[in-house]
Short mmCIF file of N, CA and C in Angstrom, two decimals:
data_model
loop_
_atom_site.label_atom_id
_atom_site.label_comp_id
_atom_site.label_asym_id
_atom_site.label_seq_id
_atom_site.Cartn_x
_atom_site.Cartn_y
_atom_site.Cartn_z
N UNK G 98 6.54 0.15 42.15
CA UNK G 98 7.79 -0.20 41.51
C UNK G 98 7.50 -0.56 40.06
N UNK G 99 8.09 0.25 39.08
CA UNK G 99 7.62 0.16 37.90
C UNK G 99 8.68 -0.71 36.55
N UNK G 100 8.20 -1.80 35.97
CA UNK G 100 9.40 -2.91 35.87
C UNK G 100 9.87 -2.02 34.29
N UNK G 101 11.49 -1.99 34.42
CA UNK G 101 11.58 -1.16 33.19
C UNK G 101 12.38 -2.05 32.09
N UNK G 102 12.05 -3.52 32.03
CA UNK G 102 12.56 -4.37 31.11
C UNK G 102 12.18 -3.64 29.68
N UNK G 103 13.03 -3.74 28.80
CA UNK G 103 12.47 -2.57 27.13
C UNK G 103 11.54 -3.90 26.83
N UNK G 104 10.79 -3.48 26.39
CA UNK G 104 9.99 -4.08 25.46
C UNK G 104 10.41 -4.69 23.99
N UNK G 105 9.74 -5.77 23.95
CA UNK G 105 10.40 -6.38 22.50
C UNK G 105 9.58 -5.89 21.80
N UNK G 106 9.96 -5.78 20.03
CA UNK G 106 9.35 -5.51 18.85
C UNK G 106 9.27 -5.99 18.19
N UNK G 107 7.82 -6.86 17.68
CA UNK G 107 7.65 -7.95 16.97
C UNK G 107 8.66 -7.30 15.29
N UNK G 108 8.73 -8.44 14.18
CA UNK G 108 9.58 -7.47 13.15
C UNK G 108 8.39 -7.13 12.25
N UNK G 109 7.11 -7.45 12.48
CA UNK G 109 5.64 -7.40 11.67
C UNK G 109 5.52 -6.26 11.24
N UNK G 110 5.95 -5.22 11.70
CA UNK G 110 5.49 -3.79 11.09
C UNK G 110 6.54 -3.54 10.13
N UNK G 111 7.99 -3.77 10.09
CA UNK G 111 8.69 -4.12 9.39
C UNK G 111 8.63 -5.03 7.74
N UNK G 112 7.87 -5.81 8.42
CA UNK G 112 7.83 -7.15 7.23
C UNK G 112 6.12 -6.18 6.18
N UNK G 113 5.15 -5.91 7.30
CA UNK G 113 4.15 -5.18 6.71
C UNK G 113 4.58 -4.03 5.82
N UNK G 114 5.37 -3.28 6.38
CA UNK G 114 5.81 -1.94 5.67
C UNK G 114 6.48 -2.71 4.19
N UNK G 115 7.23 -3.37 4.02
CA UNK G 115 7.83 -4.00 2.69
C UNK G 115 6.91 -4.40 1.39
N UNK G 116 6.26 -5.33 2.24
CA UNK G 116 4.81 -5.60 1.76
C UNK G 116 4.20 -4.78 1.31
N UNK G 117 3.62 -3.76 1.79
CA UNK G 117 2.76 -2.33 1.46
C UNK G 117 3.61 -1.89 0.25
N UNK G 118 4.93 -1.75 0.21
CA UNK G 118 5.80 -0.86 -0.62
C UNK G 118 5.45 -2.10 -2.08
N UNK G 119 5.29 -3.23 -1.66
CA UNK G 119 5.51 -4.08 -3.28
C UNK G 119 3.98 -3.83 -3.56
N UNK G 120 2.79 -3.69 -2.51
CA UNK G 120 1.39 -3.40 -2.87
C UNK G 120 1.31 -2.02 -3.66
N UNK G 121 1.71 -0.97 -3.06
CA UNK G 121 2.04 0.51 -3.67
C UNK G 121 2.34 0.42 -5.48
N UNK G 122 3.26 -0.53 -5.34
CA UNK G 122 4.10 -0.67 -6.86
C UNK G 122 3.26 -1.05 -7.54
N UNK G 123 2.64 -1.96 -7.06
CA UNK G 123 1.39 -2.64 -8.24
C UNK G 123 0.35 -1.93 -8.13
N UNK G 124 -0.20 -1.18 -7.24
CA UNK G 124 -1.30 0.11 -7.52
C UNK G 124 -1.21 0.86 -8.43
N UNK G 125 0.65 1.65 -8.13
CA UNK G 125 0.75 2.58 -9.33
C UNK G 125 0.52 2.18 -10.81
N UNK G 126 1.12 0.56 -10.89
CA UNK G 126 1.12 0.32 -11.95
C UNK G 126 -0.55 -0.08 -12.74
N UNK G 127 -1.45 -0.14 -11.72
CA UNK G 127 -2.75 -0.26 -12.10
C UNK G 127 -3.24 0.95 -12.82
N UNK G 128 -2.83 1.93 -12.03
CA UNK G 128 -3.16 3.27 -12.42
C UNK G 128 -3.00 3.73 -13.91
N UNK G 129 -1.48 3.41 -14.02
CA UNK G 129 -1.02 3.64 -14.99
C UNK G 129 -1.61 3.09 -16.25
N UNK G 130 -1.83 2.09 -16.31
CA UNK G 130 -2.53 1.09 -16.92
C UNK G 130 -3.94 1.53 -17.32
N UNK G 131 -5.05 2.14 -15.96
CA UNK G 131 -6.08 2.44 -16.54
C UNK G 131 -6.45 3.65 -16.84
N UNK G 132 -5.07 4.84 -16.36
CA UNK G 132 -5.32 6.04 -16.72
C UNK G 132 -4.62 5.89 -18.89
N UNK G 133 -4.07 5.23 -18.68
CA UNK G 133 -2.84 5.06 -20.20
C UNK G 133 -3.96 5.07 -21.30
N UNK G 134 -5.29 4.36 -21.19
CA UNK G 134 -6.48 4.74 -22.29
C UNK G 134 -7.29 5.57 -22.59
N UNK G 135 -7.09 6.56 -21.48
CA UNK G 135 -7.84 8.18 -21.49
C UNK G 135 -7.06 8.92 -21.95
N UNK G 136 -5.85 8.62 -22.10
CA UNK G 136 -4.61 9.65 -22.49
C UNK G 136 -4.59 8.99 -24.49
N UNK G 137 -4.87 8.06 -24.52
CA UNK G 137 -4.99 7.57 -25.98
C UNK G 137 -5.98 8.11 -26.52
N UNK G 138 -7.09 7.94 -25.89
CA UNK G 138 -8.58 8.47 -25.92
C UNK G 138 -8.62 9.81 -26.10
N UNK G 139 -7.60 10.60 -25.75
CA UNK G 139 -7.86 12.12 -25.98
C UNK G 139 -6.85 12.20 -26.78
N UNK G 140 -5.53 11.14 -27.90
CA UNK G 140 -5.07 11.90 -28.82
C UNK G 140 -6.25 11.44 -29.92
N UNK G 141 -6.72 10.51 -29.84
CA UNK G 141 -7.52 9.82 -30.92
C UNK G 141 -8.80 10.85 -31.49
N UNK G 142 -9.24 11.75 -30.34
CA UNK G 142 -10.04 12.92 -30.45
C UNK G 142 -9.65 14.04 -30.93
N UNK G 143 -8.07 14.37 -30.38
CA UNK G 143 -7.86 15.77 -31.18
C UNK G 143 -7.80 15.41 -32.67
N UNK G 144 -6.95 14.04 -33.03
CA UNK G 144 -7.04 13.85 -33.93
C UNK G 144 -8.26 13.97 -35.02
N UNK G 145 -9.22 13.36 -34.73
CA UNK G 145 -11.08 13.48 -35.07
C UNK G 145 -10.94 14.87 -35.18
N UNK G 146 -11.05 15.13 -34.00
CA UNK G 146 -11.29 17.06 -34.20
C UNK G 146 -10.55 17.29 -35.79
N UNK G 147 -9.50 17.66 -35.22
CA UNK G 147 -8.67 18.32 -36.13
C UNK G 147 -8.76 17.84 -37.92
N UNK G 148 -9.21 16.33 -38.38
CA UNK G 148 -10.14 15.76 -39.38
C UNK G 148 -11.26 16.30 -39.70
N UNK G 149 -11.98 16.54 -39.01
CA UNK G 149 -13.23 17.14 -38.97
C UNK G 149 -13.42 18.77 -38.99
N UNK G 150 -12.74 19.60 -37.95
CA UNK G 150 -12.87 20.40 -38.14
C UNK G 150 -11.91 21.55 -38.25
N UNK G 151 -10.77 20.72 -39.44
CA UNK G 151 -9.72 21.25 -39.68
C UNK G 151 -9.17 22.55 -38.42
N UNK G 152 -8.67 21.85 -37.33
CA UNK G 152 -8.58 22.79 -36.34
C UNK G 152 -7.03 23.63 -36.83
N UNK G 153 -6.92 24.97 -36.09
CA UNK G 153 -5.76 26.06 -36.52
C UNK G 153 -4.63 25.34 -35.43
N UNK G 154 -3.29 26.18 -36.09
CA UNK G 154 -2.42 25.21 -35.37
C UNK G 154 -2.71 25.67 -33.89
N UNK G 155 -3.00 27.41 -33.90
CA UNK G 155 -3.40 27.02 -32.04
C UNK G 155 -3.85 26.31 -31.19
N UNK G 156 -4.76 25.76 -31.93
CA UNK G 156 -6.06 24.64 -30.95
C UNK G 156 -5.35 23.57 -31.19
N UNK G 157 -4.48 23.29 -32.17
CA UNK G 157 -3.91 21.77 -32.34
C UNK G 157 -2.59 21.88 -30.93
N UNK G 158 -1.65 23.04 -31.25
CA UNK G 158 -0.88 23.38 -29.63
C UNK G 158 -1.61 23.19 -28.48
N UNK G 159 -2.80 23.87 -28.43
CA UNK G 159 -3.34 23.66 -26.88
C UNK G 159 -3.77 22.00 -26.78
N UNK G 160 -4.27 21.09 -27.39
CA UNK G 160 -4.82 20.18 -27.55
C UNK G 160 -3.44 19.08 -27.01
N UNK G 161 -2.58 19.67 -27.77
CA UNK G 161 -0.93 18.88 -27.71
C UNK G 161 -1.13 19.09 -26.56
N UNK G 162 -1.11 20.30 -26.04
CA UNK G 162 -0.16 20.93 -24.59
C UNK G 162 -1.75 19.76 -23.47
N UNK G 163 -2.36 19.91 -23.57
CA UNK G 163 -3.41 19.59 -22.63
C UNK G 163 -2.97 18.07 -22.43
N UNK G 164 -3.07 17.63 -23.83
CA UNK G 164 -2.82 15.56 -23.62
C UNK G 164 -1.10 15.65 -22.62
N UNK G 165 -0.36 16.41 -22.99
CA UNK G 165 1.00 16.02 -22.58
C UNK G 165 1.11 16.74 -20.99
N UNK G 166 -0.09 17.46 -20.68
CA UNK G 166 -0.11 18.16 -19.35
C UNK G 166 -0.85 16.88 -18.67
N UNK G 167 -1.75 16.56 -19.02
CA UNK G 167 -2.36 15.34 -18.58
C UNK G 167 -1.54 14.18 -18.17
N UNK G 168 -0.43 13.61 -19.45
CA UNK G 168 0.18 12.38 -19.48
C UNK G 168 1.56 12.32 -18.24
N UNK G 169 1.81 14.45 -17.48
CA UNK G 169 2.54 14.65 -17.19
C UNK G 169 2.32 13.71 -15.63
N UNK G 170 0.53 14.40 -15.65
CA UNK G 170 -0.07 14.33 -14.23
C UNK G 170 -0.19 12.82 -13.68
N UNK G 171 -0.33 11.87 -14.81
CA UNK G 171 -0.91 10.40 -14.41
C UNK G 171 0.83 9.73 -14.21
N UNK G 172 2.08 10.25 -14.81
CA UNK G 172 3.18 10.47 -14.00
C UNK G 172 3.66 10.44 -12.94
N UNK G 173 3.37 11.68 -12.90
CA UNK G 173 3.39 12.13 -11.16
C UNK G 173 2.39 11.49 -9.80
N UNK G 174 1.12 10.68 -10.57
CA UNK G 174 0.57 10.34 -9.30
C UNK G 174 0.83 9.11 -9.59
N UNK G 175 1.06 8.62 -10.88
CA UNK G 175 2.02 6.97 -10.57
C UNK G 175 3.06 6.67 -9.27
N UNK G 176 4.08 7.97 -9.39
CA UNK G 176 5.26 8.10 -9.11
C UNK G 176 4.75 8.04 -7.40
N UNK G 177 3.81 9.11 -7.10
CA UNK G 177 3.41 9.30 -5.69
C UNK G 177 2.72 8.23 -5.40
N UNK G 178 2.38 7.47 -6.13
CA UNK G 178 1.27 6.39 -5.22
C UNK G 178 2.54 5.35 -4.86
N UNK G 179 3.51 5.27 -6.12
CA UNK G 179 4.90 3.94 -5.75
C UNK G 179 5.96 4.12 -4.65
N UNK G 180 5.84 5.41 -4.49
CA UNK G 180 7.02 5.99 -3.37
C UNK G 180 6.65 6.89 -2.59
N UNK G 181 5.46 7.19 -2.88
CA UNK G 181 5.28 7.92 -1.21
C UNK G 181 4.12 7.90 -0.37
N UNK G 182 3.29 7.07 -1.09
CA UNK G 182 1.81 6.46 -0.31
C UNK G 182 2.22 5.68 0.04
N UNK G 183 1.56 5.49 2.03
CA UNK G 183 1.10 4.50 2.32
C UNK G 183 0.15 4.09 3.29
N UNK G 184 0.18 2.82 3.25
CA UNK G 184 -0.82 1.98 3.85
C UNK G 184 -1.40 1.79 5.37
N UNK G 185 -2.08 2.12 5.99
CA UNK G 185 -1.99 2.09 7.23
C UNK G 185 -1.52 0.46 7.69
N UNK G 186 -1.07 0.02 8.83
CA UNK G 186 -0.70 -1.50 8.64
C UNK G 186 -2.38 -2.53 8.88
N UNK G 187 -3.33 -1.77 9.57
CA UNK G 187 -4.17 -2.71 9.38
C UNK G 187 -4.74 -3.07 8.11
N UNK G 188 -4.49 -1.94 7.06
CA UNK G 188 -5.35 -2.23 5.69
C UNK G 188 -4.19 -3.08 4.88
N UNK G 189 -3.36 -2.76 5.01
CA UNK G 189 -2.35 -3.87 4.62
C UNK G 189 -2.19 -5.75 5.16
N UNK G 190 -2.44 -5.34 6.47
CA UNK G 190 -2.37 -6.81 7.12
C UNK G 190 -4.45 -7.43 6.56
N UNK G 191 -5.26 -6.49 6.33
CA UNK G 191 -6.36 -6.87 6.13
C UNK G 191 -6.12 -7.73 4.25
N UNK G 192 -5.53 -6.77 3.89
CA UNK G 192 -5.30 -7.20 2.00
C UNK G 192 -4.32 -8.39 2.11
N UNK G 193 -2.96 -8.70 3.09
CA UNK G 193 -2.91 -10.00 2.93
C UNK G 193 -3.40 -11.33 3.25
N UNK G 194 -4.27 -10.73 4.13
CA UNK G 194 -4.93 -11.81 5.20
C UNK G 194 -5.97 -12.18 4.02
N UNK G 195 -6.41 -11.56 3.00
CA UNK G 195 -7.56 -11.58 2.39
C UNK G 195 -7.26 -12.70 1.27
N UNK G 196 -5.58 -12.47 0.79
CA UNK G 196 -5.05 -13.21 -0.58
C UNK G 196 -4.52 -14.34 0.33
N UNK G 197 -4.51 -14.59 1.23
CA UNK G 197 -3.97 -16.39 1.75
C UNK G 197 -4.60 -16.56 3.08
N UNK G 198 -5.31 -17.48 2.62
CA UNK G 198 -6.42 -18.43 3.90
C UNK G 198 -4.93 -18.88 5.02
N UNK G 199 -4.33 -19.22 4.71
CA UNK G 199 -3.19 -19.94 5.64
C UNK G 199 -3.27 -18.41 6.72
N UNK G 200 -3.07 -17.69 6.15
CA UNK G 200 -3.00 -16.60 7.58
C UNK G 200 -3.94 -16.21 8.13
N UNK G 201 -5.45 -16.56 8.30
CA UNK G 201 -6.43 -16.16 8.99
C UNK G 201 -6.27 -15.03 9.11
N UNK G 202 -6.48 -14.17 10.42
CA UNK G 202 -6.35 -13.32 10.94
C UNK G 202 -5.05 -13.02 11.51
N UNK G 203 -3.97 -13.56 11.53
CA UNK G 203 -3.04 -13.81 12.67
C UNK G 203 -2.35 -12.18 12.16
N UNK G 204 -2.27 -11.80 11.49
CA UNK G 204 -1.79 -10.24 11.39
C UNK G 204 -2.38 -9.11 12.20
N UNK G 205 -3.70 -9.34 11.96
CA UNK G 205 -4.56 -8.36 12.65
C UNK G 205 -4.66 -8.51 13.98
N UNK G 206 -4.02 -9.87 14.18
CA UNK G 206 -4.28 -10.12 15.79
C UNK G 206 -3.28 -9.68 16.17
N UNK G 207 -1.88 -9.70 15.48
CA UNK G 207 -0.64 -9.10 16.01
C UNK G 207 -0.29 -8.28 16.40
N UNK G 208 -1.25 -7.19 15.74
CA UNK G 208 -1.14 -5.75 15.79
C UNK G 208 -1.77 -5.30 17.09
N UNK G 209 -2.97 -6.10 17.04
CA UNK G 209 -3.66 -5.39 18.21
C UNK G 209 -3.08 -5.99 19.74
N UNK G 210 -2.20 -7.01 19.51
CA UNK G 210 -1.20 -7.62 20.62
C UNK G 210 -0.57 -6.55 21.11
N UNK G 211 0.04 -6.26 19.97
CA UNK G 211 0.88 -5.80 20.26
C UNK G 211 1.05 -4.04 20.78
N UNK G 212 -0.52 -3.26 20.59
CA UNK G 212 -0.72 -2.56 21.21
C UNK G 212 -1.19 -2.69 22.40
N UNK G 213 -1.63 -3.44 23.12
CA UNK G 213 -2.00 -4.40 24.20
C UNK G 213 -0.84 -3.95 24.77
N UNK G 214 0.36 -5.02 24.06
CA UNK G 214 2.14 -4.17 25.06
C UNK G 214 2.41 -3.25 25.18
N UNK G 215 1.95 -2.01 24.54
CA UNK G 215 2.43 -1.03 24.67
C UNK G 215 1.52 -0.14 25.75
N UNK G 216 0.14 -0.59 25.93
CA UNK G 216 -0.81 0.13 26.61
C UNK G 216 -0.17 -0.28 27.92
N UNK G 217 0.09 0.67 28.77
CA UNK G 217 0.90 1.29 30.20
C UNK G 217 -0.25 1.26 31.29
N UNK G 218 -2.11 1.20 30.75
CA UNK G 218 -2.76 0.59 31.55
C UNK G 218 -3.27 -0.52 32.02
N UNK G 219 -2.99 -1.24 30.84
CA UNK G 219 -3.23 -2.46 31.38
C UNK G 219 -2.36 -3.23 32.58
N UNK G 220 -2.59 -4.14 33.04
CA UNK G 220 -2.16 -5.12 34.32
C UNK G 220 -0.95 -5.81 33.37
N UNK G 221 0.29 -5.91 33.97
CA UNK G 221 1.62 -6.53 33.39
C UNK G 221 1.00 -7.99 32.93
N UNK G 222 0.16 -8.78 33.68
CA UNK G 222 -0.03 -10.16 33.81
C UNK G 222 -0.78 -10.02 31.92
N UNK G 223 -1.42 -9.23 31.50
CA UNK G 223 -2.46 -8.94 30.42
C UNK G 223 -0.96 -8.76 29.31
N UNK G 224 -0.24 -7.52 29.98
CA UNK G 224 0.86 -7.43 28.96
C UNK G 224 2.04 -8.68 28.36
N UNK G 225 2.32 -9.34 29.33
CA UNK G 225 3.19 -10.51 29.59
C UNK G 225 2.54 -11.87 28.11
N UNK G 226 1.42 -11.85 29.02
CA UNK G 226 0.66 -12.61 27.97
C UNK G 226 0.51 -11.84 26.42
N UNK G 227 0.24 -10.81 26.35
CA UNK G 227 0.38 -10.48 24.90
C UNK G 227 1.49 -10.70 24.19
N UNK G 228 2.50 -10.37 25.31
CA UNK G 228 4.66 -10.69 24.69
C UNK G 228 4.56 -12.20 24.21
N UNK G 229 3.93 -12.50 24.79
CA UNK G 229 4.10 -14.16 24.91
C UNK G 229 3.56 -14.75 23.52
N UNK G 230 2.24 -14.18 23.53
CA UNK G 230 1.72 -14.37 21.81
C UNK G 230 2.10 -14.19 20.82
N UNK G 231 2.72 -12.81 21.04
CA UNK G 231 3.45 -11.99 19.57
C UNK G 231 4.66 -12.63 19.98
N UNK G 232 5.87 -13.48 20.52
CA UNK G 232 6.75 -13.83 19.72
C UNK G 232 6.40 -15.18 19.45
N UNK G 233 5.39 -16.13 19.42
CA UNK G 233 5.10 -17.00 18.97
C UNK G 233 4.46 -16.97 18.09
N UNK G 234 3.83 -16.11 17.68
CA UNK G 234 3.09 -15.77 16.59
C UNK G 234 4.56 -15.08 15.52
N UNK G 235 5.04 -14.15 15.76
CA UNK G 235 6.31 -13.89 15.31
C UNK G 235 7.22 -15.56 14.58
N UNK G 236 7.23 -16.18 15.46
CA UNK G 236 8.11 -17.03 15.03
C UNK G 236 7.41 -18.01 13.94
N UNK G 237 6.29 -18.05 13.59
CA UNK G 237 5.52 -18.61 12.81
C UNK G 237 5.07 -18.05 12.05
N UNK G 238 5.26 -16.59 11.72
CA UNK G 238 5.21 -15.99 11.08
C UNK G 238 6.39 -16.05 9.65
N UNK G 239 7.45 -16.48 10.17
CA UNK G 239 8.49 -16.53 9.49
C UNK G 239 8.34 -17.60 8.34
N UNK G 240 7.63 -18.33 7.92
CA UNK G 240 7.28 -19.09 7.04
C UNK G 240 6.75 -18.87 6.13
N UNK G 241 5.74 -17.35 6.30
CA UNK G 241 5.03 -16.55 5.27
C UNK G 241 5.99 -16.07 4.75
N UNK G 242 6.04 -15.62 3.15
CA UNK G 242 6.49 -14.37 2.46
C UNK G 242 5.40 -13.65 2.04
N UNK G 243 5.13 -11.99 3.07
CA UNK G 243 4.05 -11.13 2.81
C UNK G 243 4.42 -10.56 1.52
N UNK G 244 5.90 -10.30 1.14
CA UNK G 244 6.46 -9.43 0.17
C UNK G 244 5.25 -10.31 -1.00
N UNK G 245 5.68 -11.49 -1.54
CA UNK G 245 5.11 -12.59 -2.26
C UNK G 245 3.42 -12.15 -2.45
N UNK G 246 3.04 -12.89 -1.30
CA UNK G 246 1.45 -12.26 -0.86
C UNK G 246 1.02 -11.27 -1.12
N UNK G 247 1.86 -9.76 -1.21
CA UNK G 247 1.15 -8.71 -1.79
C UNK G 247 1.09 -8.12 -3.38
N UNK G 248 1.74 -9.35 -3.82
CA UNK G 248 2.38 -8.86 -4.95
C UNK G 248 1.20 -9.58 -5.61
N UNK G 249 0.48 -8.51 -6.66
CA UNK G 249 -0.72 -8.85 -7.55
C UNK G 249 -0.43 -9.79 -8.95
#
């Protein structure tokens, strides 16, 4: 007889996923940041060049076209790292667990609770007890702001 109560869903993957999205934002913006001096770095050169070795306007076009093909690309993977990368939830629950001692582990433990509930082999008595953790852990959870926590 197989008990078909639904299963609860802690809101952790929820609250993680938000989190990840404000971590994402500040990646891109790292990026941006340390790709933004290679893109300076190569007008500061054509410039040199073109001082030095009085370059023709072709090479000064391609030189243009290359920095602004470049400045197009560190763009576009800004853009992809802020809105469409992401995080698996353990490397996320690992990076907040890392920026606040107050949360030990209790993320990483959640997760793996909470696959615990979902595993269909284990003994109900094993599952029961995992429900039991994750909404107490859940409910104490609610005192953290991860959004906060991930934000660099």
């Amino acid at each position: 007889m197989s008990n078909q109560t639904p299963r609860p869903r802690s809101n952790l993957p929820s609250q993680l996923a938000g989190a990840d999205r404000v971590w994402q934002g500040d990646r891109a913006k790292r990026f941006f940041g340390a790709s933004i001096k290679w893109i300076i770095l190569a007008i500061l050169l054509l410039v040199v060049a073109d001082l030095i070795f009085h370059l023709s306007s072709w090479a000064r076009l391609i030189g243009a076209g290359a920095i602004i093909l470049g400045a197009i690309c560190v763009l576009i993977g800004m853009f992809w790292i802020a809105l469409v990368s992401q995080s698996p939830l353990e490397r996320i629950a690992r990076t907040l667990e890392s920026r606040s001692p107050k949360l030990g582990s209790k993320l990483i433990n959640m997760i793996q609770l909470q696959r615990q509930i979902d595993d269909d082999s284990l003994p109900e008595n094993t599952r029961s007890l995992a429900r039991l953790a994750v909404d107490q852990a859940d409910e104490s959870l609610a005192e953290f702001k991860l959004k906060e926590i991930a934000r660099t």
